[in-house]
Coordinates of C-alpha atoms and ligand atoms in Angstrom, one line a residue:
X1 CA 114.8 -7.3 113.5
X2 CA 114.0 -4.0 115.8
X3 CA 112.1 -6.1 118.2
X4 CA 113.3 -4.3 121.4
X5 CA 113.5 -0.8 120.1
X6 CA 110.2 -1.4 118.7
X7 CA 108.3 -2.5 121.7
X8 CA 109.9 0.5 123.8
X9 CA 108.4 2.8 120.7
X10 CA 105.0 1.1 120.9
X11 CA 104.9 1.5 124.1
X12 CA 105.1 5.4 124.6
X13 CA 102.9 5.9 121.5
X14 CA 100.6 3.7 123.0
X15 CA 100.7 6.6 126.2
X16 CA 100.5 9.1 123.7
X17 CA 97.8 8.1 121.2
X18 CA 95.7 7.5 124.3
X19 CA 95.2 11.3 125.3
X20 CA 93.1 13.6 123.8
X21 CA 95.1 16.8 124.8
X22 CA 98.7 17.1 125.2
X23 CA 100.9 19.1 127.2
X24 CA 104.2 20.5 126.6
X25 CA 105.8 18.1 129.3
X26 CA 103.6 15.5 128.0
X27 CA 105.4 15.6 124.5
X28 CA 109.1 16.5 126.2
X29 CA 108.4 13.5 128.7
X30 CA 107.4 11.1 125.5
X31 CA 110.1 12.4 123.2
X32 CA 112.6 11.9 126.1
X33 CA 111.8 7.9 126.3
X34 CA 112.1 8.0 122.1
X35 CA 115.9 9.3 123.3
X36 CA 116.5 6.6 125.2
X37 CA 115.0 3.6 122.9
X38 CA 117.1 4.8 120.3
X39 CA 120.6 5.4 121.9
X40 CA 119.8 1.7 123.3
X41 CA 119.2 0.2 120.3
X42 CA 122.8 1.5 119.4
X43 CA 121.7 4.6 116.8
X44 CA 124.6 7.4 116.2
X45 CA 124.3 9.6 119.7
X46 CA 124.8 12.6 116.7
X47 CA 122.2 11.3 114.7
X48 CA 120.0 10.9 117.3
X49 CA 120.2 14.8 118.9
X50 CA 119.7 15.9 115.2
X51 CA 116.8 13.5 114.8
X52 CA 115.0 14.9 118.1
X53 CA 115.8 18.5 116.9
X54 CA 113.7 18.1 114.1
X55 CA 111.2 16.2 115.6
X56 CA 111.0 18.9 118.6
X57 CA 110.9 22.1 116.1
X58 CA 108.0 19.9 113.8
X59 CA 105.8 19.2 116.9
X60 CA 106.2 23.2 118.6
X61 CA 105.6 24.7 115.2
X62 CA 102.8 22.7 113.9
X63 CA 98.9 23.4 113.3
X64 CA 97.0 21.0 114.8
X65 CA 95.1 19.4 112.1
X66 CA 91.9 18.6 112.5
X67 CA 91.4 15.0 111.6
X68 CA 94.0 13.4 114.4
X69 CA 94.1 14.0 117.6
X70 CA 97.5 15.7 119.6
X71 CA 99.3 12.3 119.7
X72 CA 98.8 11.0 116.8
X73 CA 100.6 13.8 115.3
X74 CA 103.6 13.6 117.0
X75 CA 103.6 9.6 116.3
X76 CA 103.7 11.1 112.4
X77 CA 106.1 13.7 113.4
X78 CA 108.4 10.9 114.4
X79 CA 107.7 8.7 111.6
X80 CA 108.2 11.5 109.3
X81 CA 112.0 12.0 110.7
X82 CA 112.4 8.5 111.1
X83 CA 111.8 8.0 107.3
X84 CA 114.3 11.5 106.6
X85 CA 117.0 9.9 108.8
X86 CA 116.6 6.6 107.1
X87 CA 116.4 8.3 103.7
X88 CA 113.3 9.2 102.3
X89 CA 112.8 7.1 99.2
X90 CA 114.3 3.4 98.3
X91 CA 117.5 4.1 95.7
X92 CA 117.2 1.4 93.0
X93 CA 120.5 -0.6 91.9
X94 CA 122.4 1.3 89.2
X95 CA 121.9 0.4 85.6
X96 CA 124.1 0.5 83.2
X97 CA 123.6 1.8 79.8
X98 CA 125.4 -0.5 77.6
X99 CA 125.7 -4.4 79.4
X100 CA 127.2 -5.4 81.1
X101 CA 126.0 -3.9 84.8
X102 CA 129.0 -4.2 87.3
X103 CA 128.7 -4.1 90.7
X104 CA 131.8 -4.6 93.2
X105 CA 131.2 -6.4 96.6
X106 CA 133.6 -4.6 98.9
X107 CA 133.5 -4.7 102.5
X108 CA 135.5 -6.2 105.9
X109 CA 136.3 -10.1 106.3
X110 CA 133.1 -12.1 107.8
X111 CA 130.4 -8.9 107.3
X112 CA 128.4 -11.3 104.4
X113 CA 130.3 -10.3 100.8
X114 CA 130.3 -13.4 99.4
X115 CA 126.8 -14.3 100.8
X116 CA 125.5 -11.3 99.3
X117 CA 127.2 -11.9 96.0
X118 CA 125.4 -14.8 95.6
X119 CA 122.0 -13.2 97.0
X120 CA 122.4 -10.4 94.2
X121 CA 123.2 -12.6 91.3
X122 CA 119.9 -14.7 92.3
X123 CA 118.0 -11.5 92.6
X124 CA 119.5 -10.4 89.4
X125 CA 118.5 -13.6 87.7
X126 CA 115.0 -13.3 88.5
X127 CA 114.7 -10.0 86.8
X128 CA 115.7 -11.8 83.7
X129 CA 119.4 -10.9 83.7
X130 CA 122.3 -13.3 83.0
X131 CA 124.5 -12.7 86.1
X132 CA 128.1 -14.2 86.5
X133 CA 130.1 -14.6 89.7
X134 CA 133.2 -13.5 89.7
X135 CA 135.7 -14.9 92.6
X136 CA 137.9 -11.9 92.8
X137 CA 138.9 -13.0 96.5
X138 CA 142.2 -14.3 96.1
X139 CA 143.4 -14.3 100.1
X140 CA 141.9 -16.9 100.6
X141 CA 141.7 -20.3 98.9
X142 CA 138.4 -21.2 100.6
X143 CA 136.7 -18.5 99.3
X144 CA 136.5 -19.8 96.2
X145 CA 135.2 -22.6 97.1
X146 CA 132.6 -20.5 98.7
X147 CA 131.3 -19.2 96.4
X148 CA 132.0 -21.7 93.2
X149 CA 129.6 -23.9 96.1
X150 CA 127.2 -21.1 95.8
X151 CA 126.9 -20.2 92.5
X152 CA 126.6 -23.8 91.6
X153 CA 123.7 -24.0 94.2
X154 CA 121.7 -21.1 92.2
X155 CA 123.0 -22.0 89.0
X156 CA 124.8 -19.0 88.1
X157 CA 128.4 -19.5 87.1
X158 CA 131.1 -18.5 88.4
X159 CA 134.7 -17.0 87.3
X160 CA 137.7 -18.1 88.9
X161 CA 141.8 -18.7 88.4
X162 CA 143.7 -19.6 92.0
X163 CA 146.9 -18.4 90.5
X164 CA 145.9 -14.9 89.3
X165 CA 145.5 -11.3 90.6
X166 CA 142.7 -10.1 91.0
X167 CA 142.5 -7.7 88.5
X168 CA 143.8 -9.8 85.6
X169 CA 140.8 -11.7 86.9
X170 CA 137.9 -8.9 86.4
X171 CA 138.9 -7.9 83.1
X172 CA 139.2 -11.7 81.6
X173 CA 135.6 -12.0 83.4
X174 CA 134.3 -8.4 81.4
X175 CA 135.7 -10.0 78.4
X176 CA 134.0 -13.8 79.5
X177 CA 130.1 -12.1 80.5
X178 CA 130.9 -10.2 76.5
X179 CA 131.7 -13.3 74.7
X180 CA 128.7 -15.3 76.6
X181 CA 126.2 -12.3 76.3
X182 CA 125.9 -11.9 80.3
X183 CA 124.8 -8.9 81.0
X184 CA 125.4 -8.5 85.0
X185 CA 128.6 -9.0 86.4
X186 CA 129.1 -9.2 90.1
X187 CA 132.5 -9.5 91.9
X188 CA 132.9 -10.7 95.3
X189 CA 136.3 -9.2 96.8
X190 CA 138.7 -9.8 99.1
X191 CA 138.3 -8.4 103.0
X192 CA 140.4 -8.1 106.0
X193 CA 139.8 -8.2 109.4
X194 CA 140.3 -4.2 109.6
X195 CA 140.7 -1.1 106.7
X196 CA 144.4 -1.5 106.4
X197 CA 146.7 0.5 103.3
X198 CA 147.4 -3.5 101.6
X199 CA 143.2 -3.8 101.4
X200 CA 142.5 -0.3 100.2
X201 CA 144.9 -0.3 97.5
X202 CA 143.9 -4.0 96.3
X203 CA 140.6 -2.6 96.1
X204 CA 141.5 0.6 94.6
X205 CA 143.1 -2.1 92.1
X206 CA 140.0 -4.1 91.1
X207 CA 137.8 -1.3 90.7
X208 CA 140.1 0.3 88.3
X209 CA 139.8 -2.7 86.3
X210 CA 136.3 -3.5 86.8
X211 CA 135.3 -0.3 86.2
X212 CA 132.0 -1.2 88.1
X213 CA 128.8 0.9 87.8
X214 CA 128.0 0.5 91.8
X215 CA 130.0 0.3 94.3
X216 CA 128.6 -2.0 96.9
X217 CA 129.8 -1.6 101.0
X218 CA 128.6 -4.6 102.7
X219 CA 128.3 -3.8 106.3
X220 CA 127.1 -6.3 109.5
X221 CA 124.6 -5.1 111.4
X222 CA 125.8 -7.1 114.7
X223 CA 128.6 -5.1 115.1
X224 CA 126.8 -2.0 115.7
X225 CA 128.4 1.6 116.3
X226 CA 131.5 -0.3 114.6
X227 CA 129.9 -0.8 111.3
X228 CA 129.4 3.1 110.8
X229 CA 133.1 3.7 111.5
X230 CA 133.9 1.1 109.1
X231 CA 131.3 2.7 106.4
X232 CA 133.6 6.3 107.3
X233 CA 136.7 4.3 106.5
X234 CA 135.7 2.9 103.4
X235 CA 134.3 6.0 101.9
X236 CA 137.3 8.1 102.8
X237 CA 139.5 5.4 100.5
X238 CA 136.6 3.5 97.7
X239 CA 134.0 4.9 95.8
X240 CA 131.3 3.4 97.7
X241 CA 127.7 3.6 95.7
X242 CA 125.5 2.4 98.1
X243 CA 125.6 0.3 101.5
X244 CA 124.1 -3.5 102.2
X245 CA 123.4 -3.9 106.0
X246 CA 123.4 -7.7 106.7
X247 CA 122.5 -10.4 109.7
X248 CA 119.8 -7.7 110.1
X249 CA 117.8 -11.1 111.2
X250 CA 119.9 -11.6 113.7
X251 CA 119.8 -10.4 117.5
X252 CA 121.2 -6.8 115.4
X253 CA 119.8 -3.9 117.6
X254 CA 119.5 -2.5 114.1
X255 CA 120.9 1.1 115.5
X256 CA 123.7 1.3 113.1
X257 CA 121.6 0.6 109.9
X258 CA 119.8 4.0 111.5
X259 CA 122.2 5.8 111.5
X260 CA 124.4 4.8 108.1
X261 CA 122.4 6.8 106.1
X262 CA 122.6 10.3 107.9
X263 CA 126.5 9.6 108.4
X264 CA 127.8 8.4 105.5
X265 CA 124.9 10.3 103.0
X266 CA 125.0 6.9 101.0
X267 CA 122.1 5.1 100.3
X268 CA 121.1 1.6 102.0
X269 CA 120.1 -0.6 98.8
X270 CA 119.5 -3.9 100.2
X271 CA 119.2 -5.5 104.0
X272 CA 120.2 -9.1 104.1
X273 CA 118.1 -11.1 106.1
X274 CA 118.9 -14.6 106.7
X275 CA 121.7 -16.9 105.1
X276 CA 119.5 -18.5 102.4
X277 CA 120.2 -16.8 98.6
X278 CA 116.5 -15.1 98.8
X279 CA 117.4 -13.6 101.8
X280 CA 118.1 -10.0 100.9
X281 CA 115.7 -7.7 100.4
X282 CA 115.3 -4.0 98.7
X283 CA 115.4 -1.2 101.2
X284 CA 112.3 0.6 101.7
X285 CA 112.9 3.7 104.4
X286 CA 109.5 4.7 104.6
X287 CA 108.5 0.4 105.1
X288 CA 111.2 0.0 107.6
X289 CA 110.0 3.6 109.7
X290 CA 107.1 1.6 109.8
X291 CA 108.4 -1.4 110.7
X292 CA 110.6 0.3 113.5
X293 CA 107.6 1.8 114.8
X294 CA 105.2 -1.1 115.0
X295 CA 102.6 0.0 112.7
X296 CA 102.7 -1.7 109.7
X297 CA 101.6 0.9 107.2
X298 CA 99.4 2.8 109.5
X299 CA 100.7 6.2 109.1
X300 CA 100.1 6.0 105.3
X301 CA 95.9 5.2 105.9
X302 CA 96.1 8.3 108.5
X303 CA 97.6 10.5 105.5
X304 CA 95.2 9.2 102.9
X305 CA 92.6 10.0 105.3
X306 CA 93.3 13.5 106.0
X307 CA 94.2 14.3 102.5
X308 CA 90.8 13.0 101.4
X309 CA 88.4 12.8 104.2
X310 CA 86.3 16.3 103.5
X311 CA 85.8 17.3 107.2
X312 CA 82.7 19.0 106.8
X313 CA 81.2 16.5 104.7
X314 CA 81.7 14.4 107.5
X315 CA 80.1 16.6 109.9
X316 CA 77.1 17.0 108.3
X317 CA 76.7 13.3 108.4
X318 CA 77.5 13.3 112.0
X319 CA 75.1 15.9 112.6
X320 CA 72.2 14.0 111.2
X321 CA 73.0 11.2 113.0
X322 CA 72.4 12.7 115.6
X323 CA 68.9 13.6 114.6
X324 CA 69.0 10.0 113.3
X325 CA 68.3 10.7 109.8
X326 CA 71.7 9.0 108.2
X327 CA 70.2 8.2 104.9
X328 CA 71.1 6.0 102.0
X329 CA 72.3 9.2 100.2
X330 CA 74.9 9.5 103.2
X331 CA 76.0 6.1 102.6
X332 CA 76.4 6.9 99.2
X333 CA 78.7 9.6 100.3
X334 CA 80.4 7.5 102.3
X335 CA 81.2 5.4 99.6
X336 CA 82.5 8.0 97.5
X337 CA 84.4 9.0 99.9
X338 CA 86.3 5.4 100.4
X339 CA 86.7 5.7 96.5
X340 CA 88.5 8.8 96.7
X341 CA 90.8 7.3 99.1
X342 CA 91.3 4.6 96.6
X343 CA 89.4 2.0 96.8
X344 CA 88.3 -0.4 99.6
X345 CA 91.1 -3.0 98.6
X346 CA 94.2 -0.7 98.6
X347 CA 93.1 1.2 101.9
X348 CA 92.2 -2.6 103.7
X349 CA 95.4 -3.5 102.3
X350 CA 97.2 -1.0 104.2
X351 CA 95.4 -2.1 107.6
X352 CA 97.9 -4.0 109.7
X353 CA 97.0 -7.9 109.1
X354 CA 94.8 -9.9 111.4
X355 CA 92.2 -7.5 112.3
X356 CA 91.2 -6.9 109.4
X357 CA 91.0 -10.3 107.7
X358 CA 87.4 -10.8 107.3
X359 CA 86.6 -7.6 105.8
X360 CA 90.2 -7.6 103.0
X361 CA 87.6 -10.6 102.5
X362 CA 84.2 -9.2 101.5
X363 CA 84.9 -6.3 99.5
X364 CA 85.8 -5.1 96.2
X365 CA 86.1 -2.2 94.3
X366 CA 83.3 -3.8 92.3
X367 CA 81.1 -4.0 95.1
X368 CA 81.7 -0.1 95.3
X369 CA 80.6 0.4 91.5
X370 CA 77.1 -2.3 92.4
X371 CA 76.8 -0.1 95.4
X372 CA 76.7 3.3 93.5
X373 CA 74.1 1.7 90.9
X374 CA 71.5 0.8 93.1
X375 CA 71.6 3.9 95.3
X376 CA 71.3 5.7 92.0
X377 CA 68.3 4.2 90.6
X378 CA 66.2 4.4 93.4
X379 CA 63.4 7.9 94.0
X380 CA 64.7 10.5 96.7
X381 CA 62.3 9.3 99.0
X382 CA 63.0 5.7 99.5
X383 CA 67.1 7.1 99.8
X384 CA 65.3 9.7 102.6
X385 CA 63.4 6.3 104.1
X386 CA 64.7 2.4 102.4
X387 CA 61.8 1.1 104.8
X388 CA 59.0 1.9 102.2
X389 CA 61.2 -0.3 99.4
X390 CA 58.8 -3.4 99.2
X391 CA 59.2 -6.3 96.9
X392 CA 58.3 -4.6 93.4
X393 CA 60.2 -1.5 93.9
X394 CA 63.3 -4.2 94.5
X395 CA 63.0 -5.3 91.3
X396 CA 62.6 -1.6 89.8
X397 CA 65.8 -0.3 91.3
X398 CA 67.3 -4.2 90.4
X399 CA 66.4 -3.8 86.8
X400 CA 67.5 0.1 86.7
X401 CA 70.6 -0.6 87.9
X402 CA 72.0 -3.9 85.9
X403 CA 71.7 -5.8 88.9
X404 CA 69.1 -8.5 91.1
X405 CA 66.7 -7.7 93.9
X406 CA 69.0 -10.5 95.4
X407 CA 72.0 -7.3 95.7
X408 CA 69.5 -4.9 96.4
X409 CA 68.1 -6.9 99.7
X410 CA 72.2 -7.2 100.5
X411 CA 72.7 -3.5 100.0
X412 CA 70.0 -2.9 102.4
X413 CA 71.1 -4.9 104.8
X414 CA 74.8 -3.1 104.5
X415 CA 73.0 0.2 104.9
X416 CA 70.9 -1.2 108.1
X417 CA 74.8 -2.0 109.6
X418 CA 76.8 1.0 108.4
X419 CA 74.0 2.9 110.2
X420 CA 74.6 1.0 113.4
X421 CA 78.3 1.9 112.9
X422 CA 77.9 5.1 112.1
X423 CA 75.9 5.2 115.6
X424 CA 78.9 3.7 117.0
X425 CA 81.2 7.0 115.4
X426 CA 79.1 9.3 116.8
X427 CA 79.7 8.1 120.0
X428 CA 83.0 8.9 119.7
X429 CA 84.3 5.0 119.1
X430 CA 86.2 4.2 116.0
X431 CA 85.7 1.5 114.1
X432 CA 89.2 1.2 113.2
X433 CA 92.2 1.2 115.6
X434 CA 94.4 4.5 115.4
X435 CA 92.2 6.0 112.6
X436 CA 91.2 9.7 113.5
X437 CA 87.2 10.0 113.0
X438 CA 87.3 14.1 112.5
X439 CA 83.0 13.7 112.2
X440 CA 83.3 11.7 115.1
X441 CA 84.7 13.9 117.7
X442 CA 83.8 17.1 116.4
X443 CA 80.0 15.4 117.4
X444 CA 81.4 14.7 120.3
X445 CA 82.4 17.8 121.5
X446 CA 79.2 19.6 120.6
Ligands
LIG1 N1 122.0 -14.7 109.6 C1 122.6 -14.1 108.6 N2 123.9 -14.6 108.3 C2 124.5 -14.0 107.2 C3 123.9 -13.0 106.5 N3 124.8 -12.6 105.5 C4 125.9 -13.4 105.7 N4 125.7 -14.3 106.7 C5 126.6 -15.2 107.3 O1 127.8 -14.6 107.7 C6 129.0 -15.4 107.6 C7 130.0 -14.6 106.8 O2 129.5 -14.4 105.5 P1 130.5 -14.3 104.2 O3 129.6 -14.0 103.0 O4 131.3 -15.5 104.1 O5 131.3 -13.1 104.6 P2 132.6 -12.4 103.8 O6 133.8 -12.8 104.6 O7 132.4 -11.0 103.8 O8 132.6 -12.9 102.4 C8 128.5 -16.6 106.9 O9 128.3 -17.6 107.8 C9 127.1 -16.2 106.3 O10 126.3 -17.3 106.2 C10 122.6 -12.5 106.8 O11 122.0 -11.6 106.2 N5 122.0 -13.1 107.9
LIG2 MG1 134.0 -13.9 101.4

């Protein structure tokens, strides 16, 4: 959905990640493209000068910190302020404390209300809620088609009456979701091609009588710079709750859903993302920084790493591989290590897809537990030197440790590769694309 403002990112973090030192001009030079990508893929000129403010005071006032290198900082600097100006943490959909849960639909003609109606309600009624539809768009008679057409399609029903107002309408549907015990109430609303006094005021109309616990401004993503003035409009007039950004599938340049957030201070709940009634989605600022960026959840390993990666233990094992006495008690630590960062599966799992495949594969956290068993039950020397462990001291450390000579022969093995790897580290070559090996380099540099 950020295709093009992603590929112009990836590309001058790509230039960046590749040095080892960075110069001042380097980082004005790189943060001068970011400028450019941004204002092209249609983001608030405002919001981006305050964006690069904060990214340009982060990046000159910053320690550099030991376990990534100059540009991978900055690329975290960015994502950082990327996540801020997008709004930090995803803001669930109101609840309400007695049932039922009302939520208005309000927004211009064509930007997806009725679409999204239907997309909540199904959402809704996968949670376990009892939605019901409620047709409060009265301009038109074939938007009650619309969504009757919809509703009937995910099998939610819908309140209508051709002849009413639309406010008559909400309260006899509050009454209706009471009597049937629904608990969620969702009310598509009339729209107009622009914010005029007739629209406000209808609105201003419904929600009086809806009494609705969020507030719902449903804006299209296509329209760009447009949308945000229409988000201004609306909250000058409506007590908007949150925003919906839709056709975000589309050709969008995605700019405007950027910027909504830092301009109007609501929250974005939900991004539609195709016409189907599954196609909405939960917004998640710091997934879509990620997203925008091209990194799947890369910058969350790199902070796991550095919050639990002990440098010096590291060091220490670089340093003896460079005397080439990595141990089995060092692979132990390793594995310790991995735990700390929580667990082989969760920190694969953040890896970004296809690369990593084969190992998501092979290990478990249980194979972490099998591994910490066998190291433990074998004497300091054959951890200082595994060749001396023949056939009978297999089964020793296999009985001592709950498990068969069968995983002891396949922990060695391990071992006899992590060591290669570990050669590989010390060389200065990570294993892992993006991921800062502190050991590593500070080998290196020795
Ligand atoms: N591709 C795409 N189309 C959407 C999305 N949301 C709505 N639409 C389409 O946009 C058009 C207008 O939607 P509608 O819900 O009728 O807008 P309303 O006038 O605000 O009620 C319809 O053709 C929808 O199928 C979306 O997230 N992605
Ligand atoms: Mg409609």
């Amino acid at each position: 959905m950020f295709d093009s403002l992603t590929t112009r990112l990836g590309a001058v973090f790509e230039r960046l990640r590749g040095k080892g030192r960075l110069s001042e001009a380097d980082v004005a030079a790189a943060l001068g493209e970011v400028r450019l990508a941004l204002l092209e893929a249609d983001v608030h000129v405002e919001v981006v000068k305050r964006f690069l403010d904060r990214v340009r005071a982060r990046t000159v006032g910053t320690e550099v910190r030991s376990s990534l290198t100059p540009g991978q900082q900055v690329v975290k600097i960015v994502h950082d302020e990327l996540v801020t100006t997008l709004g930090r943490d995803a803001v669930p959909l109101a609840v309400a404390p007695r049932p039922p849960l009302v939520v208005l639909i309000a927004g211009l003609q064509g930007s997806g209300k009725t679409t999204t109606a239907a997309k909540l309600a199904e959402r809704l009624r996968a949670q376990g809620k009892h939605p019901l539809l409620v047709a409060a768009d009265l301009q038109r008679p074939a938007a009650i088609d619309q969504l009757e057409v919809l509703g009937a399609r995910i099998g939610v029903p819908v309140h209508a009456d051709r002849r009413g107002k639309p406010e008559r309408l909400v309260r006899e549907a509050r009454k209706r979701a009471i009597d049937e015990g629904l608990d969620a109430i969702v009310i598509d609303t009339a729209g107009r091609l622009q914010i005029d006094d007739v629209l406000m005021s209808e609105l201003a109309a419904v929600r009086k009588a809806a009494e609705p616990h969020e507030v719902l401004l449903v804006l299209d993503a296509m329209t760009g710079q447009d949308a945000v003035a229409v988000a201004r409009g609306f909250l000058e007039r409506a007590e908007v709750t949150g925003l919906v950004f839709t056709k975000l599938d589309g050709d969008a340049r995605g700019g405007a859903a950027i910027s909504a957030r830092e301009v109007t201070g609501r929250p974005i709940k939900f991004v539609g993302v195709g016409e189907g009634s599954g196609d909405l989605e939960v917004f998640h600022p710091q997934r879509m920084a990620s997203r925008i960026l091209g990194m799947g959840d890369v910058m969350t390993l790199i902070e796991k790493a550095e919050a639990s990666f002990d440098a010096a233990e590291a060091a220490a094992a670089a340093e003896k591989l460079r005397t080439v006495s990595f141990t089995l008690e060092d692979f132990l630590g390793q594995f310790q290590q991995l735990r700390r960062m929580g667990g082989m599966g969760q920190l694969l799992g953040m890896l970004p897809g296809a690369t990593t495949a084969s190992l998501k594969a092979g290990v478990s956290d249980a194979d972490l537990g099998r591994v910490e068993a066998i190291i433990r039950s074998m004497t300091p020397d054959e951890r200082r030197n595994p060749k001396i462990i023949d056939g009978s001291r297999k089964r020793r450390i296999a009985t001592g440790s709950g498990t068969s000579p069968h995983d002891v022969n396949g922990l060695l093995r391990q071992f006899g590769e992590t060591q290669k790897l570990m050669k590989a580290l010390a060389e200065g070559k990570s294993p892992i694309p993006g991921l800062a090996m502190p050991g590593a380099r500070r080998t290196r540099k020795r």
